Amino acid sequence: MINEQTYKLLEKALATSPGDWETRAHLIDLYLAAGLAPQAAAVLKAAPAIPQTETDLLRQARVELETDQIAAQLTLQSVLNLNRASATAYLLLARLFQKRGLRDEARKKYGAATVIDENLSDPELAAWLDQTPPPPPPAAPLPTAIPATSEPQPVAVTQQEMDAALQAINAPETAAEPERPKITFNDVGGMEEVVERIRMNIIYPFKNPEVFKKFNKKPGGGILMYGPPGCGKTHIARATAGECGATFISLAITDVLSKWLGESEQHLHQIFETARRRKPAVIFIDEMDAIGVSRTDASSAMAPLVNVLLTELDGIAARNDHLMVLAATNTPWRVDSALRRPGRFDRVLFVPPPDAPARKSILQICLRDLPAEGLELEKLARQTERFSGADLRAAVERASEKAIYEEMRTGRPVKLTQRLLADAIKETRPSTNEWLETARSYATYANRTGLYDDLVAYFEKG
Ligand code: ADP
C-alpha cells in the first residue's frame, strides 16, 4: 500500500517542476493501481504536454477509460495508428465495450488482443464474455459520474454521440470491391501457355460442369500463379473473370491483415460470402506468401486466417458453387504446403517474364488506342529483354508524356514514334532481373517435389 505521504511528496515535486513527465507518469500509475482514477485524471490533465508514444498514450487511455470514454476511444485509435498490433490497445477497447455492455464488440476486441498476444488474459472480462447474453439490455448508461469532490468532471455525452464514436471506430475500411472486368484474354499479350492452362483448368470445368459430373470428377481447386512482379498475374486473373462474365473480387493478404487486424477472419469469410452472392465470381488472392510464412510459426497471429481460408477453399471444392479462385505470389517458396493440397491450390503455374513475341503483343495492346506512326514493334521487343509487362506499360507511358509535352510546346499534333519509344525504353530499367536471380537458386536447389519444373524449363531454354 502506498501511504498518503508518497502521493503528497510526488504532487509537491510536480508542483515545482510540472514538466517532469517521468514523475507525473509514475504518480498516474500509482493512482490508477490504487483505483483512484479521478486523481490520476487530474494529474494527467495538469501535464503541460503528454508524450505521444505508445506507452504514454496507453497510460492516458487507461485513465480516460475511467473518466471519459470517448476520449479513451480516440486515444486508443491513436495507439492503433502507431501500432496496428498493440494487444493492450485492443484489450482496453474490449474493456471499454464491456463498460458499455456491448458484448459482441468486446468479444471481437478481446479476441484480437489474445490473437496478437497469447499470454494476455483478463479473467474477469473473459468470464463476462462467456455469460449468455441477458435479454436485450437497457440503453447502456453513459459514463458514470465521478465523485463530486474530484477533478476533472466527465464530459457530458449523449447516447448518439457515443454511438457515433463507436461506429467510427468499428467501421471497416473499404472491403474488397467486386467489379465486372471488361478485359478478356484478348487484352493479355503473349502468355499463351498460361492462358491455355487457365482455360483447361478453370474456365472449361466452370462452363461445363455436366461433363465433369458424367465422369464423376470434381472440377474444384484453385490455381496458384507465381512469377516476377508486374508480369501479368493480376491482369490474367481479371481477364479470366472478363472471359466468363464473372464478378472479380481481388484482395491482397497484407491488406486483409492490416485493415482488419483481429477481425480479418470474419472479413475474409465475408469476402467469400459476397462472392457467393455475386456468383459466378473469380476471387483473386494476391500475396499468398504473406500467410504461408507465418503459419509455420505456431503463435502466429495469422493461423486463424489461414484456417478460414482453407475451410473456404475446401467448401468451394466440395460444393462447386460457381466460384473460381486464383491466387498469386512473387515468392512461391514461402507459400505454405498445406495450401497446395488437392482441392486447394493444387495447380501451380509459372507466369514468366514475357518473351520477345509476348513483349511485342503487350506493346501492341498498350499502344492500341494511341496515335503512333512508323513503329517497328519487333525491334522494340528485341530491345526490351527482361522487361515485365508493367515495365513495358511504363515505357509507353513515359513516351506518351514526352509526346504530350512536345505537342504543347510546338502547338502541332505529335504522334508516338519509334524514336520516342526507343528513348523511353532506354530510360526504363527492366525489373525482372533480381527476381530471376533468386528464383534460379530455388529452381536449382529446392525442386525436389518438381514444384518448379516450369521454372527449371524456363532457365534451360533461356
Ligand atoms: P503482377 O500481378 O504479376 O504483379 P500485374 O498483372 O499487376 O502484375 O501487371 C501490371 C500491369 O502490367 C497490368 O495492369 C498490365 O497493364 C500490364 N501487363 C502485365 N502483363 C501483361 C500482359 N501479358 N499483357 C498485357 N498487359 C500486361
PDB file of C-alpha atoms in Angstrom, residues 96-249:
ATOM      1  CA  LEU A  96     -14.461  -0.082 -22.911  1.00  0.00           C
ATOM      2  CA  PHE A  97     -17.124  -2.074 -24.723  1.00  0.00           C
ATOM      3  CA  GLN A  98     -17.656  -4.140 -21.625  1.00  0.00           C
ATOM      4  CA  LYS A  99     -18.438  -0.957 -19.735  1.00  0.00           C
ATOM      5  CA  ARG A 100     -20.929  -0.133 -22.455  1.00  0.00           C
ATOM      6  CA  GLY A 101     -22.483  -3.611 -22.230  1.00  0.00           C
ATOM      7  CA  LEU A 102     -21.598  -4.351 -25.862  1.00  0.00           C
ATOM      8  CA  ARG A 103     -20.645  -7.975 -25.563  1.00  0.00           C
ATOM      9  CA  ASP A 104     -20.114  -8.778 -29.255  1.00  0.00           C
ATOM     10  CA  GLU A 105     -17.868  -5.790 -29.798  1.00  0.00           C
ATOM     11  CA  ALA A 106     -15.960  -6.549 -26.632  1.00  0.00           C
ATOM     12  CA  ARG A 107     -15.533 -10.153 -27.708  1.00  0.00           C
ATOM     13  CA  LYS A 108     -14.056  -9.106 -31.070  1.00  0.00           C
ATOM     14  CA  LYS A 109     -11.566  -6.745 -29.485  1.00  0.00           C
ATOM     15  CA  TYR A 110     -10.630  -9.235 -26.787  1.00  0.00           C
ATOM     16  CA  GLY A 111     -10.198 -11.865 -29.496  1.00  0.00           C
ATOM     17  CA  ALA A 112      -7.876  -9.512 -31.358  1.00  0.00           C
ATOM     18  CA  ALA A 113      -5.861  -8.846 -28.220  1.00  0.00           C
ATOM     19  CA  THR A 114      -5.394 -12.514 -27.436  1.00  0.00           C
ATOM     20  CA  VAL A 115      -4.581 -13.406 -31.024  1.00  0.00           C
ATOM     21  CA  ILE A 116      -1.808 -10.818 -31.000  1.00  0.00           C
ATOM     22  CA  ASP A 117      -0.550 -11.783 -27.586  1.00  0.00           C
ATOM     23  CA  GLU A 118      -1.327 -15.297 -26.474  1.00  0.00           C
ATOM     24  CA  ASN A 119      -0.162 -14.670 -22.931  1.00  0.00           C
ATOM     25  CA  LEU A 120      -2.528 -11.851 -22.385  1.00  0.00           C
ATOM     26  CA  SER A 121      -5.636 -12.563 -20.359  1.00  0.00           C
ATOM     27  CA  ASP A 122      -8.275 -10.788 -18.375  1.00  0.00           C
ATOM     28  CA  PRO A 123     -10.204 -13.462 -16.479  1.00  0.00           C
ATOM     29  CA  GLU A 124     -12.907 -11.079 -15.346  1.00  0.00           C
ATOM     30  CA  LEU A 125     -13.576  -9.826 -18.842  1.00  0.00           C
ATOM     31  CA  ALA A 126     -13.371 -13.383 -20.232  1.00  0.00           C
ATOM     32  CA  ALA A 127     -15.941 -14.564 -17.672  1.00  0.00           C
ATOM     33  CA  TRP A 128     -18.246 -11.727 -18.634  1.00  0.00           C
ATOM     34  CA  LEU A 129     -17.851 -12.584 -22.307  1.00  0.00           C
ATOM     35  CA  ASP A 130     -18.766 -16.199 -21.583  1.00  0.00           C
ATOM     36  CA  GLN A 131     -22.048 -15.348 -19.924  1.00  0.00           C
ATOM     37  CA  THR A 132     -25.055 -15.882 -22.139  1.00  0.00           C
ATOM     38  CA  PRO A 133     -26.334 -12.502 -23.089  1.00  0.00           C
ATOM     39  CA  PRO A 134     -29.232 -11.282 -20.971  1.00  0.00           C
ATOM     40  CA  PRO A 135     -32.455 -10.206 -22.663  1.00  0.00           C
ATOM     41  CA  PRO A 136     -31.997  -7.014 -24.688  1.00  0.00           C
ATOM     42  CA  PRO A 137     -30.029  -4.702 -22.415  1.00  0.00           C
ATOM     43  CA  PRO A 138     -31.493  -1.380 -21.463  1.00  0.00           C
ATOM     44  CA  ALA A 139     -29.727   1.559 -23.074  1.00  0.00           C
ATOM     45  CA  ALA A 140     -26.250   1.403 -21.634  1.00  0.00           C
ATOM     46  CA  PRO A 141     -25.537   4.054 -19.065  1.00  0.00           C
ATOM     47  CA  LEU A 142     -23.454   6.984 -20.067  1.00  0.00           C
ATOM     48  CA  PRO A 143     -20.077   7.420 -18.429  1.00  0.00           C
ATOM     49  CA  THR A 144     -20.584   7.124 -14.744  1.00  0.00           C
ATOM     50  CA  ALA A 145     -20.421  10.253 -12.692  1.00  0.00           C
ATOM     51  CA  ILE A 146     -17.263  10.885 -10.788  1.00  0.00           C
ATOM     52  CA  PRO A 147     -17.414  11.799  -7.109  1.00  0.00           C
ATOM     53  CA  ALA A 148     -18.228  15.476  -6.782  1.00  0.00           C
ATOM     54  CA  THR A 149     -15.048  16.293  -4.939  1.00  0.00           C
ATOM     55  CA  SER A 150     -12.752  15.167  -7.705  1.00  0.00           C
ATOM     56  CA  GLU A 151     -11.441  16.769 -10.856  1.00  0.00           C
ATOM     57  CA  PRO A 152     -11.896  16.637 -13.773  1.00  0.00           C
ATOM     58  CA  GLN A 153     -15.606  16.281 -14.377  1.00  0.00           C
ATOM     59  CA  PRO A 154     -16.582  13.860 -17.112  1.00  0.00           C
ATOM     60  CA  VAL A 155     -17.617  15.413 -20.391  1.00  0.00           C
ATOM     61  CA  ALA A 156     -21.336  15.030 -20.809  1.00  0.00           C
ATOM     62  CA  VAL A 157     -22.062  12.941 -23.898  1.00  0.00           C
ATOM     63  CA  THR A 158     -25.303  11.903 -25.406  1.00  0.00           C
ATOM     64  CA  GLN A 159     -26.117   8.355 -26.358  1.00  0.00           C
ATOM     65  CA  GLN A 160     -26.000   9.398 -30.009  1.00  0.00           C
ATOM     66  CA  GLU A 161     -22.534  10.891 -29.718  1.00  0.00           C
ATOM     67  CA  MET A 162     -21.323   7.770 -28.044  1.00  0.00           C
ATOM     68  CA  ASP A 163     -22.836   5.526 -30.673  1.00  0.00           C
ATOM     69  CA  ALA A 164     -21.357   7.631 -33.461  1.00  0.00           C
ATOM     70  CA  ALA A 165     -17.932   7.353 -31.879  1.00  0.00           C
ATOM     71  CA  LEU A 166     -18.351   3.617 -31.502  1.00  0.00           C
ATOM     72  CA  GLN A 167     -19.385   3.296 -35.094  1.00  0.00           C
ATOM     73  CA  ALA A 168     -16.471   5.353 -36.351  1.00  0.00           C
ATOM     74  CA  ILE A 169     -14.026   3.103 -34.608  1.00  0.00           C
ATOM     75  CA  ASN A 170     -15.697  -0.089 -35.784  1.00  0.00           C
ATOM     76  CA  ALA A 171     -16.409   0.833 -39.362  1.00  0.00           C
ATOM     77  CA  PRO A 172     -14.308  -1.448 -41.547  1.00  0.00           C
ATOM     78  CA  GLU A 173     -12.298   0.261 -44.215  1.00  0.00           C
ATOM     79  CA  THR A 174     -13.437  -0.371 -47.755  1.00  0.00           C
ATOM     80  CA  ALA A 175     -13.876  -4.061 -48.345  1.00  0.00           C
ATOM     81  CA  ALA A 176     -12.533  -5.758 -51.447  1.00  0.00           C
ATOM     82  CA  GLU A 177     -14.708  -4.124 -54.096  1.00  0.00           C
ATOM     83  CA  PRO A 178     -16.383  -6.522 -56.504  1.00  0.00           C
ATOM     84  CA  GLU A 179     -16.089  -5.466 -60.149  1.00  0.00           C
ATOM     85  CA  ARG A 180     -17.143  -6.715 -63.577  1.00  0.00           C
ATOM     86  CA  PRO A 181     -13.978  -6.580 -65.670  1.00  0.00           C
ATOM     87  CA  LYS A 182     -14.299  -5.639 -69.315  1.00  0.00           C
ATOM     88  CA  ILE A 183     -10.939  -7.069 -70.312  1.00  0.00           C
ATOM     89  CA  THR A 184     -10.642 -10.593 -71.717  1.00  0.00           C
ATOM     90  CA  PHE A 185      -7.797 -12.797 -72.893  1.00  0.00           C
ATOM     91  CA  ASN A 186      -7.605 -10.544 -75.968  1.00  0.00           C
ATOM     92  CA  ASP A 187      -6.077  -7.961 -73.672  1.00  0.00           C
ATOM     93  CA  VAL A 188      -3.367 -10.301 -72.457  1.00  0.00           C
ATOM     94  CA  GLY A 189      -0.214 -10.181 -74.524  1.00  0.00           C
ATOM     95  CA  GLY A 190       1.585 -13.490 -75.110  1.00  0.00           C
ATOM     96  CA  MET A 191       1.338 -15.905 -72.158  1.00  0.00           C
ATOM     97  CA  GLU A 192      -0.464 -18.406 -74.389  1.00  0.00           C
ATOM     98  CA  GLU A 193       0.581 -21.357 -72.287  1.00  0.00           C
ATOM     99  CA  VAL A 194      -0.642 -19.800 -69.046  1.00  0.00           C
ATOM    100  CA  VAL A 195      -3.888 -18.727 -70.657  1.00  0.00           C
ATOM    101  CA  GLU A 196      -4.416 -22.203 -72.103  1.00  0.00           C
ATOM    102  CA  ARG A 197      -3.905 -23.842 -68.731  1.00  0.00           C
ATOM    103  CA  ILE A 198      -6.331 -21.462 -67.107  1.00  0.00           C
ATOM    104  CA  ARG A 199      -8.855 -22.307 -69.825  1.00  0.00           C
ATOM    105  CA  MET A 200      -8.405 -26.033 -69.275  1.00  0.00           C
ATOM    106  CA  ASN A 201      -8.325 -25.985 -65.505  1.00  0.00           C
ATOM    107  CA  ILE A 202     -10.682 -23.210 -64.605  1.00  0.00           C
ATOM    108  CA  ILE A 203     -12.829 -21.973 -67.443  1.00  0.00           C
ATOM    109  CA  TYR A 204     -13.882 -25.214 -69.158  1.00  0.00           C
ATOM    110  CA  PRO A 205     -14.801 -27.011 -65.929  1.00  0.00           C
ATOM    111  CA  PHE A 206     -16.626 -23.910 -64.867  1.00  0.00           C
ATOM    112  CA  LYS A 207     -18.606 -23.685 -68.086  1.00  0.00           C
ATOM    113  CA  ASN A 208     -19.199 -27.430 -68.499  1.00  0.00           C
ATOM    114  CA  PRO A 209     -19.846 -28.857 -65.059  1.00  0.00           C
ATOM    115  CA  GLU A 210     -22.046 -31.624 -66.513  1.00  0.00           C
ATOM    116  CA  VAL A 211     -19.118 -33.182 -68.397  1.00  0.00           C
ATOM    117  CA  PHE A 212     -17.217 -33.454 -65.140  1.00  0.00           C
ATOM    118  CA  LYS A 213     -20.248 -34.903 -63.444  1.00  0.00           C
ATOM    119  CA  LYS A 214     -20.593 -37.556 -66.128  1.00  0.00           C
ATOM    120  CA  PHE A 215     -17.088 -38.756 -65.392  1.00  0.00           C
ATOM    121  CA  ASN A 216     -17.620 -38.415 -61.681  1.00  0.00           C
ATOM    122  CA  LYS A 217     -14.936 -35.827 -61.301  1.00  0.00           C
ATOM    123  CA  LYS A 218     -14.951 -32.672 -59.243  1.00  0.00           C
ATOM    124  CA  PRO A 219     -13.706 -29.592 -61.025  1.00  0.00           C
ATOM    125  CA  GLY A 220     -12.653 -27.746 -57.844  1.00  0.00           C
ATOM    126  CA  GLY A 221      -9.259 -26.450 -56.880  1.00  0.00           C
ATOM    127  CA  GLY A 222      -7.639 -23.134 -57.494  1.00  0.00           C
ATOM    128  CA  ILE A 223      -4.572 -22.104 -59.392  1.00  0.00           C
ATOM    129  CA  LEU A 224      -1.603 -20.502 -57.761  1.00  0.00           C
ATOM    130  CA  MET A 225       0.377 -18.314 -60.119  1.00  0.00           C
ATOM    131  CA  TYR A 226       3.895 -17.296 -59.387  1.00  0.00           C
ATOM    132  CA  GLY A 227       6.478 -15.203 -61.136  1.00  0.00           C
ATOM    133  CA  PRO A 228       8.226 -11.862 -61.065  1.00  0.00           C
ATOM    134  CA  PRO A 229       6.162  -8.821 -60.155  1.00  0.00           C
ATOM    135  CA  GLY A 230       4.475  -6.903 -62.947  1.00  0.00           C
ATOM    136  CA  CYS A 231       4.266  -9.844 -65.344  1.00  0.00           C
ATOM    137  CA  GLY A 232       0.527 -10.067 -65.509  1.00  0.00           C
ATOM    138  CA  LYS A 233      -0.719 -12.363 -62.719  1.00  0.00           C
ATOM    139  CA  THR A 234      -3.387  -9.905 -61.606  1.00  0.00           C
ATOM    140  CA  HIS A 235      -4.068  -8.924 -65.198  1.00  0.00           C
ATOM    141  CA  ILE A 236      -4.689 -12.539 -66.232  1.00  0.00           C
ATOM    142  CA  ALA A 237      -6.942 -13.172 -63.225  1.00  0.00           C
ATOM    143  CA  ARG A 238      -9.008 -10.120 -64.098  1.00  0.00           C
ATOM    144  CA  ALA A 239      -9.182 -11.228 -67.735  1.00  0.00           C
ATOM    145  CA  THR A 240     -10.331 -14.689 -66.589  1.00  0.00           C
ATOM    146  CA  ALA A 241     -13.313 -13.075 -64.890  1.00  0.00           C
ATOM    147  CA  GLY A 242     -13.921 -10.997 -68.029  1.00  0.00           C
ATOM    148  CA  GLU A 243     -13.882 -14.149 -70.181  1.00  0.00           C
ATOM    149  CA  CYS A 244     -16.584 -15.783 -68.069  1.00  0.00           C
ATOM    150  CA  GLY A 245     -18.671 -12.660 -67.478  1.00  0.00           C
ATOM    151  CA  ALA A 246     -17.942 -13.216 -63.802  1.00  0.00           C
ATOM    152  CA  THR A 247     -17.595 -10.842 -60.889  1.00  0.00           C
ATOM    153  CA  PHE A 248     -13.987 -10.196 -59.916  1.00  0.00           C
ATOM    154  CA  ILE A 249     -13.004  -9.763 -56.315  1.00  0.00           C
TER     155      ILE A 249
END
